[in-house]
PDB file of C-alpha atoms in Angstrom:
ATOM      1  CA  MET A   2     131.392  84.421  95.063  1.00 46.00           C
ATOM      2  CA  THR A   3     132.235  82.867  98.386  1.00 46.00           C
ATOM      3  CA  VAL A   4     129.780  81.978 101.021  1.00 46.00           C
ATOM      4  CA  ASP A   5     130.913  82.670 104.610  1.00 45.00           C
ATOM      5  CA  ARG A   6     129.368  79.796 106.561  1.00 44.00           C
ATOM      6  CA  ARG A   7     130.284  81.456 109.786  1.00 44.00           C
ATOM      7  CA  GLN A   8     127.611  84.013 109.286  1.00 41.00           C
ATOM      8  CA  ARG A   9     124.894  81.691 110.573  1.00 41.00           C
ATOM      9  CA  PRO A  10     126.706  79.627 113.245  1.00 40.00           C
ATOM     10  CA  GLN A  11     123.604  78.181 114.883  1.00 43.00           C
ATOM     11  CA  ALA A  12     121.259  78.320 112.000  1.00 43.00           C
ATOM     12  CA  ASP A  13     120.482  74.694 112.078  1.00 44.00           C
ATOM     13  CA  GLY A  14     120.356  74.501 115.874  1.00 47.00           C
ATOM     14  CA  GLY A  15     123.468  72.453 115.925  1.00 50.00           C
ATOM     15  CA  ARG A  16     121.969  69.554 114.120  1.00 54.00           C
ATOM     16  CA  VAL A  17     124.382  67.408 112.190  1.00 56.00           C
ATOM     17  CA  VAL A  18     121.854  66.792 109.322  1.00 59.00           C
ATOM     18  CA  PRO A  19     120.199  69.915 108.042  1.00 61.00           C
ATOM     19  CA  ASN A  20     116.388  69.922 107.981  1.00 63.00           C
ATOM     20  CA  TYR A  21     116.177  70.227 104.210  1.00 61.00           C
ATOM     21  CA  ALA A  22     118.067  66.895 103.879  1.00 62.00           C
ATOM     22  CA  PHE A  23     115.205  65.162 105.702  1.00 59.00           C
ATOM     23  CA  THR A  24     112.601  66.455 103.326  1.00 64.00           C
ATOM     24  CA  ALA A  25     114.611  66.609 100.050  1.00 57.00           C
ATOM     25  CA  GLY A  26     114.313  70.398 100.108  1.00 57.00           C
ATOM     26  CA  ARG A  27     110.548  70.525 100.487  1.00 58.00           C
ATOM     27  CA  THR A  28     109.032  72.737 103.084  1.00 53.00           C
ATOM     28  CA  ARG A  29     105.415  72.089 102.100  1.00 51.00           C
ATOM     29  CA  SER A  30     103.560  68.960 101.464  1.00 50.00           C
ATOM     30  CA  LEU A  31     100.343  68.985  99.500  1.00 46.00           C
ATOM     31  CA  ALA A  32      98.758  66.389 101.683  1.00 50.00           C
ATOM     32  CA  GLY A  33      99.842  68.022 104.933  1.00 54.00           C
ATOM     33  CA  ALA A  34      98.861  71.616 104.212  1.00 56.00           C
ATOM     34  CA  ASP A  35      96.096  71.582 106.741  1.00 75.00           C
ATOM     35  CA  MET A  36      97.516  69.297 109.365  1.00 91.00           C
ATOM     36  CA  PRO A  37      97.551  71.353 112.600  1.00 92.00           C
ATOM     37  CA  ILE A  38     100.248  71.033 115.201  1.00 93.00           C
ATOM     38  CA  GLU A  39      97.962  69.010 117.503  1.00 96.00           C
ATOM     39  CA  ALA A  40      96.969  66.475 114.804  1.00 96.00           C
ATOM     40  CA  LEU A  41      97.551  62.941 116.162  1.00 97.00           C
ATOM     41  CA  VAL A  42      99.128  60.105 114.338  1.00 96.00           C
ATOM     42  CA  THR A  43      99.149  56.373 114.926  1.00 96.00           C
ATOM     43  CA  ALA A  44     101.191  53.718 113.178  1.00 98.00           C
ATOM     44  CA  THR A  45      99.362  51.377 110.846  1.00 97.00           C
ATOM     45  CA  GLU A  46     100.015  47.619 110.595  1.00 97.00           C
ATOM     46  CA  LEU A  47     101.532  48.280 107.218  1.00 97.00           C
ATOM     47  CA  GLY A  48     103.786  51.036 108.662  1.00 98.00           C
ATOM     48  CA  LEU A  49     104.992  48.786 111.459  1.00 98.00           C
ATOM     49  CA  ALA A  50     105.698  45.980 109.086  1.00 98.00           C
ATOM     50  CA  LYS A  51     107.728  48.265 106.828  1.00 97.00           C
ATOM     51  CA  ALA A  52     109.459  50.254 109.555  1.00 97.00           C
ATOM     52  CA  PRO A  53     112.670  48.167 109.710  1.00 97.00           C
ATOM     53  CA  GLY A  54     113.476  49.096 106.067  1.00 97.00           C
ATOM     54  CA  MET A  55     112.721  52.826 106.513  1.00 97.00           C
ATOM     55  CA  ALA A  56     115.088  55.687 106.725  1.00 96.00           C
ATOM     56  CA  PRO A  57     115.976  56.253 110.394  1.00 96.00           C
ATOM     57  CA  GLU A  58     113.829  59.303 110.907  1.00 96.00           C
ATOM     58  CA  MET A  59     110.842  57.673 109.250  1.00 97.00           C
ATOM     59  CA  ARG A  60     111.320  54.563 111.282  1.00 97.00           C
ATOM     60  CA  ALA A  61     111.581  56.560 114.506  1.00 97.00           C
ATOM     61  CA  ILE A  62     108.213  58.303 113.714  1.00 98.00           C
ATOM     62  CA  VAL A  63     106.403  55.029 112.932  1.00 98.00           C
ATOM     63  CA  GLU A  64     107.750  53.235 115.974  1.00 97.00           C
ATOM     64  CA  ALA A  65     106.984  56.096 118.326  1.00 97.00           C
ATOM     65  CA  SER A  66     103.469  56.153 116.877  1.00 97.00           C
ATOM     66  CA  THR A  67     102.489  52.851 118.329  1.00 97.00           C
ATOM     67  CA  GLU A  68     101.170  55.198 120.998  1.00 94.00           C
ATOM     68  CA  PRO A  69      99.310  58.311 119.609  1.00 96.00           C
ATOM     69  CA  GLN A  70     101.704  61.222 118.980  1.00 97.00           C
ATOM     70  CA  SER A  71     100.915  64.730 117.960  1.00 97.00           C
ATOM     71  CA  LEU A  72     102.762  66.567 115.182  1.00 96.00           C
ATOM     72  CA  ALA A  73     104.318  68.734 117.878  1.00 95.00           C
ATOM     73  CA  GLU A  74     105.604  65.570 119.679  1.00 96.00           C
ATOM     74  CA  ILE A  75     107.051  64.182 116.372  1.00 97.00           C
ATOM     75  CA  GLY A  76     108.897  67.471 115.950  1.00 95.00           C
ATOM     76  CA  ALA A  77     110.255  67.352 119.513  1.00 94.00           C
ATOM     77  CA  LEU A  78     111.140  63.672 119.100  1.00 94.00           C
ATOM     78  CA  LEU A  79     113.288  64.296 116.010  1.00 94.00           C
ATOM     79  CA  GLY A  80     114.457  67.710 117.072  1.00 92.00           C
ATOM     80  CA  VAL A  81     113.101  69.327 113.954  1.00 91.00           C
ATOM     81  CA  PRO A  82     110.679  72.234 113.460  1.00 88.00           C
ATOM     82  CA  VAL A  83     106.980  71.363 113.186  1.00 90.00           C
ATOM     83  CA  GLY A  84     106.944  72.146 109.433  1.00 89.00           C
ATOM     84  CA  VAL A  85     109.547  69.474 108.864  1.00 92.00           C
ATOM     85  CA  ALA A  86     107.646  66.950 110.943  1.00 95.00           C
ATOM     86  CA  ARG A  87     104.518  67.792 108.943  1.00 94.00           C
ATOM     87  CA  VAL A  88     106.273  66.960 105.614  1.00 94.00           C
ATOM     88  CA  LEU A  89     107.614  63.622 107.000  1.00 96.00           C
ATOM     89  CA  VAL A  90     104.218  62.639 108.540  1.00 96.00           C
ATOM     90  CA  SER A  91     102.412  63.555 105.359  1.00 95.00           C
ATOM     91  CA  ASP A  92     104.685  61.281 103.358  1.00 95.00           C
ATOM     92  CA  LEU A  93     104.117  58.411 105.756  1.00 97.00           C
ATOM     93  CA  ALA A  94     100.381  58.938 105.759  1.00 96.00           C
ATOM     94  CA  ALA A  95     100.317  59.037 101.961  1.00 95.00           C
ATOM     95  CA  GLU A  96     101.940  55.557 101.981  1.00 95.00           C
ATOM     96  CA  ASP A  97      99.379  54.301 104.599  1.00 96.00           C
ATOM     97  CA  HIS A  98     102.176  53.897 107.107  1.00 97.00           C
ATOM     98  CA  LEU A  99     100.521  56.319 109.554  1.00 97.00           C
ATOM     99  CA  ALA A 100      96.881  57.176 110.257  1.00 96.00           C
ATOM    100  CA  VAL A 101      96.263  60.848 110.892  1.00 95.00           C
ATOM    101  CA  HIS A 102      93.553  61.906 113.416  1.00 95.00           C
ATOM    102  CA  LEU A 103      92.496  65.505 112.784  1.00 93.00           C
ATOM    103  CA  PRO A 104      90.595  67.809 115.232  1.00 92.00           C
ATOM    104  CA  LEU A 105      86.884  67.831 114.883  1.00 90.00           C
ATOM    105  CA  VAL A 106      85.673  71.363 114.490  1.00 89.00           C
ATOM    106  CA  GLY A 107      82.272  72.824 113.680  1.00 86.00           C
ATOM    107  CA  THR A 108      81.443  75.221 110.957  1.00 84.00           C
ATOM    108  CA  ASP A 109      82.561  78.141 113.116  1.00 83.00           C
ATOM    109  CA  GLY A 110      86.045  76.605 113.284  1.00 86.00           C
ATOM    110  CA  ARG A 111      85.687  75.881 116.979  1.00 91.00           C
ATOM    111  CA  PRO A 112      85.652  72.482 118.641  1.00 94.00           C
ATOM    112  CA  ARG A 113      82.185  70.953 118.647  1.00 91.00           C
ATOM    113  CA  ARG A 114      80.039  71.491 121.654  1.00 93.00           C
ATOM    114  CA  GLU A 115      79.971  67.800 122.621  1.00 92.00           C
ATOM    115  CA  LEU A 116      83.788  67.737 122.670  1.00 94.00           C
ATOM    116  CA  LEU A 117      83.884  70.768 125.001  1.00 96.00           C
ATOM    117  CA  GLU A 118      81.427  68.913 127.300  1.00 96.00           C
ATOM    118  CA  ARG A 119      83.587  65.853 127.349  1.00 96.00           C
ATOM    119  CA  LEU A 120      86.684  67.979 127.996  1.00 97.00           C
ATOM    120  CA  LEU A 121      84.920  69.659 130.880  1.00 98.00           C
ATOM    121  CA  ASP A 122      83.865  66.297 132.342  1.00 97.00           C
ATOM    122  CA  GLY A 123      87.458  65.072 132.052  1.00 97.00           C
ATOM    123  CA  LEU A 124      88.929  68.106 133.740  1.00 97.00           C
ATOM    124  CA  ARG A 125      86.372  68.048 136.592  1.00 97.00           C
ATOM    125  CA  ALA A 126      87.270  64.369 137.212  1.00 95.00           C
ATOM    126  CA  ARG A 127      90.968  65.166 137.664  1.00 89.00           C
TER     127      ARG A 127
ATOM    128  CA  MET B   7      85.267  62.283 109.733  1.00 42.00           C
ATOM    129  CA  ASP B   8      87.353  62.354 112.891  1.00 44.00           C
ATOM    130  CA  SER B   9      89.841  59.997 111.616  1.00 46.00           C
ATOM    131  CA  VAL B  10      91.130  60.570 108.107  1.00 48.00           C
ATOM    132  CA  HIS B  11      94.231  60.096 106.126  1.00 47.00           C
ATOM    133  CA  ALA B  12      96.056  63.170 105.098  1.00 44.00           C
ATOM    134  CA  ASP B  13      94.665  62.796 101.626  1.00 44.00           C
ATOM    135  CA  GLY B  14      91.216  62.959 102.923  1.00 42.00           C
ATOM    136  CA  ARG B  15      90.144  59.289 102.708  1.00 42.00           C
ATOM    137  CA  ALA B  16      88.446  57.987 105.772  1.00 43.00           C
ATOM    138  CA  ALA B  17      90.582  55.649 107.857  1.00 41.00           C
ATOM    139  CA  THR B  18      89.139  52.229 108.218  1.00 41.00           C
ATOM    140  CA  ALA B  19      89.279  49.938 111.159  1.00 39.00           C
ATOM    141  CA  THR B  20      91.520  47.547 109.315  1.00 41.00           C
ATOM    142  CA  ASP B  21      94.449  49.907 108.889  1.00 44.00           C
ATOM    143  CA  VAL B  22      94.604  50.915 112.562  1.00 41.00           C
ATOM    144  CA  ALA B  23      97.419  49.113 114.327  1.00 45.00           C
ATOM    145  CA  PRO B  24      96.449  46.637 117.003  1.00 44.00           C
ATOM    146  CA  GLY B  25      96.041  48.417 120.254  1.00 43.00           C
ATOM    147  CA  ALA B  26      95.775  51.756 118.643  1.00 43.00           C
ATOM    148  CA  ARG B  27      92.655  53.572 119.812  1.00 46.00           C
ATOM    149  CA  ARG B  28      90.285  54.675 117.182  1.00 49.00           C
ATOM    150  CA  ASP B  29      88.288  57.895 117.117  1.00 84.00           C
ATOM    151  CA  LEU B  30      91.263  59.715 118.576  1.00 93.00           C
ATOM    152  CA  LEU B  31      90.612  63.430 118.863  1.00 95.00           C
ATOM    153  CA  PRO B  32      93.127  66.165 119.672  1.00 97.00           C
ATOM    154  CA  LEU B  33      92.192  69.431 121.418  1.00 97.00           C
ATOM    155  CA  LYS B  34      94.418  72.362 122.188  1.00 97.00           C
ATOM    156  CA  ILE B  35      94.432  75.340 124.581  1.00 97.00           C
ATOM    157  CA  LEU B  36      96.927  78.128 124.239  1.00 95.00           C
ATOM    158  CA  VAL B  37      98.738  79.550 127.212  1.00 95.00           C
ATOM    159  CA  ALA B  38      99.820  83.143 126.336  1.00 92.00           C
ATOM    160  CA  GLY B  39     101.720  85.737 128.350  1.00 87.00           C
ATOM    161  CA  GLY B  40     104.884  87.624 128.525  1.00 82.00           C
ATOM    162  CA  PHE B  41     108.352  86.288 129.034  1.00 80.00           C
ATOM    163  CA  GLY B  42     108.954  84.727 132.494  1.00 83.00           C
ATOM    164  CA  VAL B  43     105.180  84.962 133.536  1.00 89.00           C
ATOM    165  CA  GLY B  44     105.051  81.290 134.211  1.00 91.00           C
ATOM    166  CA  LYS B  45     103.714  79.701 131.021  1.00 92.00           C
ATOM    167  CA  THR B  46     106.079  76.757 131.063  1.00 92.00           C
ATOM    168  CA  THR B  47     105.417  76.299 134.857  1.00 94.00           C
ATOM    169  CA  LEU B  48     101.695  76.107 134.237  1.00 96.00           C
ATOM    170  CA  VAL B  49     102.175  73.646 131.362  1.00 96.00           C
ATOM    171  CA  ALA B  50     104.472  71.524 133.518  1.00 95.00           C
ATOM    172  CA  ALA B  51     101.954  71.445 136.384  1.00 96.00           C
ATOM    173  CA  LEU B  52      99.205  70.093 134.162  1.00 97.00           C
ATOM    174  CA  SER B  53     101.151  67.931 131.677  1.00 97.00           C
ATOM    175  CA  GLU B  54     101.370  64.129 132.204  1.00 95.00           C
ATOM    176  CA  VAL B  55     104.807  64.216 130.493  1.00 92.00           C
ATOM    177  CA  PRO B  56     107.644  66.731 131.166  1.00 91.00           C
ATOM    178  CA  PRO B  57     106.976  69.701 128.910  1.00 90.00           C
ATOM    179  CA  LEU B  58     108.439  69.267 125.480  1.00 91.00           C
ATOM    180  CA  SER B  59     109.781  71.914 123.288  1.00 88.00           C
ATOM    181  CA  THR B  60     109.152  72.324 119.568  1.00 83.00           C
ATOM    182  CA  GLU B  61     110.171  74.803 117.043  1.00 79.00           C
ATOM    183  CA  GLN B  62     108.030  76.590 114.563  1.00 74.00           C
ATOM    184  CA  GLN B  63     110.024  77.989 111.747  1.00 64.00           C
ATOM    185  CA  MET B  64     108.422  81.059 110.226  1.00 59.00           C
ATOM    186  CA  THR B  65     109.287  82.925 107.081  1.00 54.00           C
ATOM    187  CA  SER B  66     107.864  86.357 106.602  1.00 53.00           C
ATOM    188  CA  LEU B  67     108.656  89.265 104.345  1.00 47.00           C
ATOM    189  CA  SER B  68     110.798  91.727 106.077  1.00 45.00           C
ATOM    190  CA  ASP B  69     109.031  94.890 106.764  1.00 47.00           C
ATOM    191  CA  GLY B  70     111.848  97.232 105.923  1.00 45.00           C
ATOM    192  CA  VAL B  71     110.965 100.287 104.035  1.00 41.00           C
ATOM    193  CA  ASP B  72     112.432 101.653 100.809  1.00 41.00           C
ATOM    194  CA  ASP B  73     113.819  98.274  99.976  1.00 43.00           C
ATOM    195  CA  THR B  74     115.180  98.701  96.434  1.00 43.00           C
ATOM    196  CA  SER B  75     116.710  95.242  96.055  1.00 48.00           C
ATOM    197  CA  VAL B  76     115.368  93.029  93.325  1.00 49.00           C
ATOM    198  CA  VAL B  77     114.948  89.979  95.549  1.00 50.00           C
ATOM    199  CA  PRO B  78     112.483  90.596  98.333  1.00 52.00           C
ATOM    200  CA  GLU B  79     114.142  90.055 101.625  1.00 55.00           C
ATOM    201  CA  LYS B  80     112.884  87.280 103.722  1.00 55.00           C
ATOM    202  CA  THR B  81     113.517  86.722 107.389  1.00 61.00           C
ATOM    203  CA  THR B  82     113.290  83.331 108.980  1.00 62.00           C
ATOM    204  CA  THR B  83     112.446  83.266 112.621  1.00 64.00           C
ATOM    205  CA  THR B  84     112.545  80.174 114.697  1.00 69.00           C
ATOM    206  CA  VAL B  85     110.142  80.330 117.641  1.00 76.00           C
ATOM    207  CA  ALA B  86     110.417  77.760 120.385  1.00 81.00           C
ATOM    208  CA  MET B  87     107.180  76.657 122.093  1.00 86.00           C
ATOM    209  CA  ASP B  88     106.853  74.558 125.182  1.00 90.00           C
ATOM    210  CA  PHE B  89     103.923  72.200 125.210  1.00 95.00           C
ATOM    211  CA  GLY B  90     102.351  69.572 127.340  1.00 97.00           C
ATOM    212  CA  ARG B  91      99.821  66.791 127.029  1.00 97.00           C
ATOM    213  CA  VAL B  92      96.770  65.828 129.203  1.00 97.00           C
ATOM    214  CA  THR B  93      94.868  62.663 128.347  1.00 96.00           C
ATOM    215  CA  ILE B  94      91.224  63.497 129.019  1.00 96.00           C
ATOM    216  CA  ASP B  95      89.538  60.159 128.301  1.00 92.00           C
ATOM    217  CA  ASP B  96      90.109  57.113 126.083  1.00 90.00           C
ATOM    218  CA  SER B  97      90.003  59.152 122.962  1.00 92.00           C
ATOM    219  CA  LEU B  98      90.420  62.846 123.799  1.00 96.00           C
ATOM    220  CA  VAL B  99      93.958  64.243 124.199  1.00 97.00           C
ATOM    221  CA  LEU B 100      94.445  67.914 125.216  1.00 98.00           C
ATOM    222  CA  TYR B 101      97.531  69.756 124.243  1.00 97.00           C
ATOM    223  CA  LEU B 102      98.673  72.941 125.976  1.00 97.00           C
ATOM    224  CA  PHE B 103     100.875  75.222 123.976  1.00 94.00           C
ATOM    225  CA  GLY B 104     102.856  77.980 125.612  1.00 90.00           C
ATOM    226  CA  THR B 105     102.823  80.737 123.018  1.00 82.00           C
ATOM    227  CA  PRO B 106     105.399  83.489 122.787  1.00 72.00           C
ATOM    228  CA  GLY B 107     103.857  86.680 124.017  1.00 63.00           C
ATOM    229  CA  GLN B 108     105.894  89.165 122.114  1.00 63.00           C
ATOM    230  CA  SER B 109     103.869  90.901 119.452  1.00 61.00           C
ATOM    231  CA  ARG B 110     106.436  90.236 116.760  1.00 62.00           C
ATOM    232  CA  PHE B 111     105.510  86.564 116.816  1.00 65.00           C
ATOM    233  CA  TRP B 112     101.836  87.133 116.200  1.00 67.00           C
ATOM    234  CA  PHE B 113     101.976  85.970 112.666  1.00 66.00           C
ATOM    235  CA  MET B 114     102.239  82.518 114.001  1.00 71.00           C
ATOM    236  CA  TRP B 115      99.328  82.844 116.432  1.00 79.00           C
ATOM    237  CA  ASP B 116      96.695  82.609 113.665  1.00 82.00           C
ATOM    238  CA  GLU B 117      97.820  79.121 112.855  1.00 81.00           C
ATOM    239  CA  LEU B 118      97.957  78.144 116.498  1.00 86.00           C
ATOM    240  CA  ALA B 119      94.545  79.734 117.362  1.00 89.00           C
ATOM    241  CA  ARG B 120      92.733  77.858 114.564  1.00 90.00           C
ATOM    242  CA  GLY B 121      90.561  75.202 116.068  1.00 93.00           C
ATOM    243  CA  ALA B 122      91.678  75.965 119.655  1.00 96.00           C
ATOM    244  CA  VAL B 123      89.245  75.528 122.600  1.00 97.00           C
ATOM    245  CA  GLY B 124      90.495  78.847 123.884  1.00 97.00           C
ATOM    246  CA  ALA B 125      93.377  80.553 125.626  1.00 96.00           C
ATOM    247  CA  VAL B 126      94.645  81.286 129.102  1.00 97.00           C
ATOM    248  CA  VAL B 127      96.308  84.697 129.255  1.00 95.00           C
ATOM    249  CA  LEU B 128      98.712  84.427 132.180  1.00 94.00           C
ATOM    250  CA  VAL B 129      99.430  87.733 133.900  1.00 93.00           C
ATOM    251  CA  ASP B 130     102.113  88.862 136.352  1.00 90.00           C
ATOM    252  CA  LEU B 131     100.574  91.812 138.049  1.00 88.00           C
ATOM    253  CA  ARG B 132     103.984  93.400 138.543  1.00 85.00           C
ATOM    254  CA  ARG B 133     104.463  93.586 134.765  1.00 85.00           C
ATOM    255  CA  ILE B 134     101.056  93.965 133.244  1.00 84.00           C
ATOM    256  CA  ASP B 135     102.208  95.588 129.930  1.00 81.00           C
ATOM    257  CA  ASP B 136     103.042  92.161 128.623  1.00 76.00           C
ATOM    258  CA  CYS B 137      99.430  90.961 128.497  1.00 86.00           C
ATOM    259  CA  PHE B 138      97.508  93.776 126.717  1.00 87.00           C
ATOM    260  CA  ALA B 139      98.607  92.484 123.311  1.00 84.00           C
ATOM    261  CA  ALA B 140      97.404  88.976 124.044  1.00 87.00           C
ATOM    262  CA  ILE B 141      94.076  90.163 125.343  1.00 91.00           C
ATOM    263  CA  ASP B 142      93.546  92.347 122.280  1.00 89.00           C
ATOM    264  CA  TYR B 143      94.493  89.547 119.976  1.00 89.00           C
ATOM    265  CA  PHE B 144      92.121  86.903 121.404  1.00 92.00           C
ATOM    266  CA  GLU B 145      89.290  89.413 121.729  1.00 92.00           C
ATOM    267  CA  ASN B 146      89.644  90.524 118.143  1.00 90.00           C
ATOM    268  CA  ARG B 147      89.786  86.880 116.904  1.00 89.00           C
ATOM    269  CA  GLY B 148      86.660  85.911 118.926  1.00 91.00           C
ATOM    270  CA  LEU B 149      88.682  83.197 120.690  1.00 94.00           C
ATOM    271  CA  PRO B 150      87.356  82.397 124.204  1.00 96.00           C
ATOM    272  CA  PHE B 151      89.969  83.254 126.854  1.00 97.00           C
ATOM    273  CA  VAL B 152      90.337  83.731 130.577  1.00 98.00           C
ATOM    274  CA  VAL B 153      92.770  86.140 132.273  1.00 97.00           C
ATOM    275  CA  ALA B 154      94.679  84.215 134.918  1.00 96.00           C
ATOM    276  CA  LEU B 155      96.654  86.177 137.494  1.00 95.00           C
ATOM    277  CA  ASN B 156      99.667  84.162 138.526  1.00 93.00           C
ATOM    278  CA  GLU B 157     100.060  84.870 142.142  1.00 87.00           C
ATOM    279  CA  PHE B 158     103.564  86.007 142.751  1.00 79.00           C
ATOM    280  CA  PRO B 159     104.632  87.255 146.202  1.00 73.00           C
ATOM    281  CA  GLY B 160     103.351  90.753 146.759  1.00 71.00           C
ATOM    282  CA  THR B 161     100.470  90.475 144.374  1.00 71.00           C
ATOM    283  CA  ASP B 162      97.816  89.119 146.623  1.00 72.00           C
ATOM    284  CA  GLY B 163      94.945  91.142 147.994  1.00 77.00           C
ATOM    285  CA  VAL B 164      94.515  93.133 144.847  1.00 82.00           C
ATOM    286  CA  ASP B 165      90.922  94.147 144.080  1.00 89.00           C
ATOM    287  CA  ASP B 166      89.603  92.206 141.014  1.00 91.00           C
ATOM    288  CA  GLU B 167      87.678  95.159 139.711  1.00 93.00           C
ATOM    289  CA  LEU B 168      90.762  97.314 139.764  1.00 92.00           C
ATOM    290  CA  VAL B 169      92.617  94.604 137.864  1.00 92.00           C
ATOM    291  CA  ARG B 170      89.833  94.305 135.306  1.00 94.00           C
ATOM    292  CA  ASP B 171      90.031  98.058 134.770  1.00 94.00           C
ATOM    293  CA  ALA B 172      93.755  98.145 134.576  1.00 92.00           C
ATOM    294  CA  LEU B 173      93.987  95.260 132.105  1.00 92.00           C
ATOM    295  CA  ALA B 174      90.866  96.318 130.150  1.00 92.00           C
ATOM    296  CA  VAL B 175      89.450  92.795 130.528  1.00 94.00           C
ATOM    297  CA  PRO B 176      86.277  92.675 128.433  1.00 93.00           C
ATOM    298  CA  PRO B 177      82.984  92.299 130.286  1.00 92.00           C
ATOM    299  CA  GLY B 178      82.062  88.640 130.518  1.00 92.00           C
ATOM    300  CA  CYS B 179      85.636  87.420 130.298  1.00 96.00           C
ATOM    301  CA  PRO B 180      86.558  85.470 133.441  1.00 97.00           C
ATOM    302  CA  LEU B 181      89.315  86.574 135.714  1.00 97.00           C
ATOM    303  CA  VAL B 182      90.895  83.838 137.789  1.00 96.00           C
ATOM    304  CA  HIS B 183      93.714  83.580 140.272  1.00 94.00           C
ATOM    305  CA  VAL B 184      96.224  80.737 139.785  1.00 95.00           C
ATOM    306  CA  ASP B 185      99.344  79.346 141.328  1.00 94.00           C
ATOM    307  CA  ALA B 186     101.072  78.225 138.132  1.00 95.00           C
ATOM    308  CA  ARG B 187     103.002  75.554 140.109  1.00 94.00           C
ATOM    309  CA  ASP B 188      99.793  73.934 141.425  1.00 94.00           C
ATOM    310  CA  ASP B 189      98.059  71.335 139.345  1.00 95.00           C
ATOM    311  CA  ASP B 190      94.703  71.752 141.012  1.00 96.00           C
ATOM    312  CA  SER B 191      94.857  75.514 140.688  1.00 95.00           C
ATOM    313  CA  CYS B 192      95.701  75.275 136.940  1.00 97.00           C
ATOM    314  CA  THR B 193      93.048  72.680 136.388  1.00 98.00           C
ATOM    315  CA  ARG B 194      90.491  75.044 137.861  1.00 97.00           C
ATOM    316  CA  ALA B 195      91.618  77.777 135.442  1.00 98.00           C
ATOM    317  CA  LEU B 196      91.125  75.327 132.531  1.00 98.00           C
ATOM    318  CA  ILE B 197      87.637  74.398 133.802  1.00 98.00           C
ATOM    319  CA  VAL B 198      86.614  78.094 133.946  1.00 98.00           C
ATOM    320  CA  LEU B 199      87.953  78.507 130.326  1.00 98.00           C
ATOM    321  CA  VAL B 200      86.066  75.502 129.019  1.00 98.00           C
ATOM    322  CA  GLU B 201      82.824  76.638 130.827  1.00 98.00           C
ATOM    323  CA  HIS B 202      83.260  80.037 129.282  1.00 97.00           C
ATOM    324  CA  ALA B 203      83.871  78.521 125.800  1.00 97.00           C
ATOM    325  CA  LEU B 204      80.700  76.357 126.225  1.00 96.00           C
ATOM    326  CA  ALA B 205      78.660  79.314 127.259  1.00 94.00           C
ATOM    327  CA  ARG B 206      79.705  81.026 123.992  1.00 87.00           C
ATOM    328  CA  SER B 207      79.335  78.011 121.776  1.00 81.00           C
ATOM    329  CA  VAL B 208      76.154  77.571 119.688  1.00 66.00           C
TER     330      VAL B 208
END
């Protein structure tokens, strides 16, 4: 059986390295299953210390995260889908190279009232 | 609670990098609407960085009928989303996600809508068909939303009550007028949304 690669000319968005190569074929990460697209990450001291020896994409994530970055921003930075960024970020978090800051929601799944009030104050001050 | 590792352990002060702010909290608001209605323009007007684009790769079972093949067919769809960022205070960061309005992408909205403050449904009065699906979706999910009329030439002076009727905007749901290019105008729409969300929060 032959595979005609021309059938999916832009399947990887023109990237040289396919997404599955970044993640060793994984599309899910146990640790990151609930990490939403707006979750923020920051580099830890350990992560920054180890960054020079990391794979390029991991190093890029850690070094960008000296300022808080969302999962969406990590995806945009690397030019990979959010799902791929989630796997990479989960791996870095599992090694204590990144700290993950999740949204704070109440039992109804909505942001807490005090957060909405702070958001409102911030928007009114713009 | 607000700062945990992915494995659920609480982050400690010692493993936060110097200069990194603790107690960081992300928030998100969705900006929904049909193609070309001005979602990206609105995100750009509010965002402190040029809007970024990210891809969400979605796999769903194809909905073909009478599929007799042994292996279920899967389709992978890559959906591009523009998003922007607004720093609210020293620990709150608001993200705005422009969400594809076409109904075939709704399978991704559930994930996006989870935990959101609410949504702005952006409407071009010259093409209102594009917004019904979004209004239905947010109403059914109980997500607070406002309907924002993007003021294109030739759409001014339209009676709000007529618009509410035509769009079947639910009672109590705010209707606002915006110029998606204007920061202040878009900020006002967000303020109305957050006030609405607060009024509905327990």
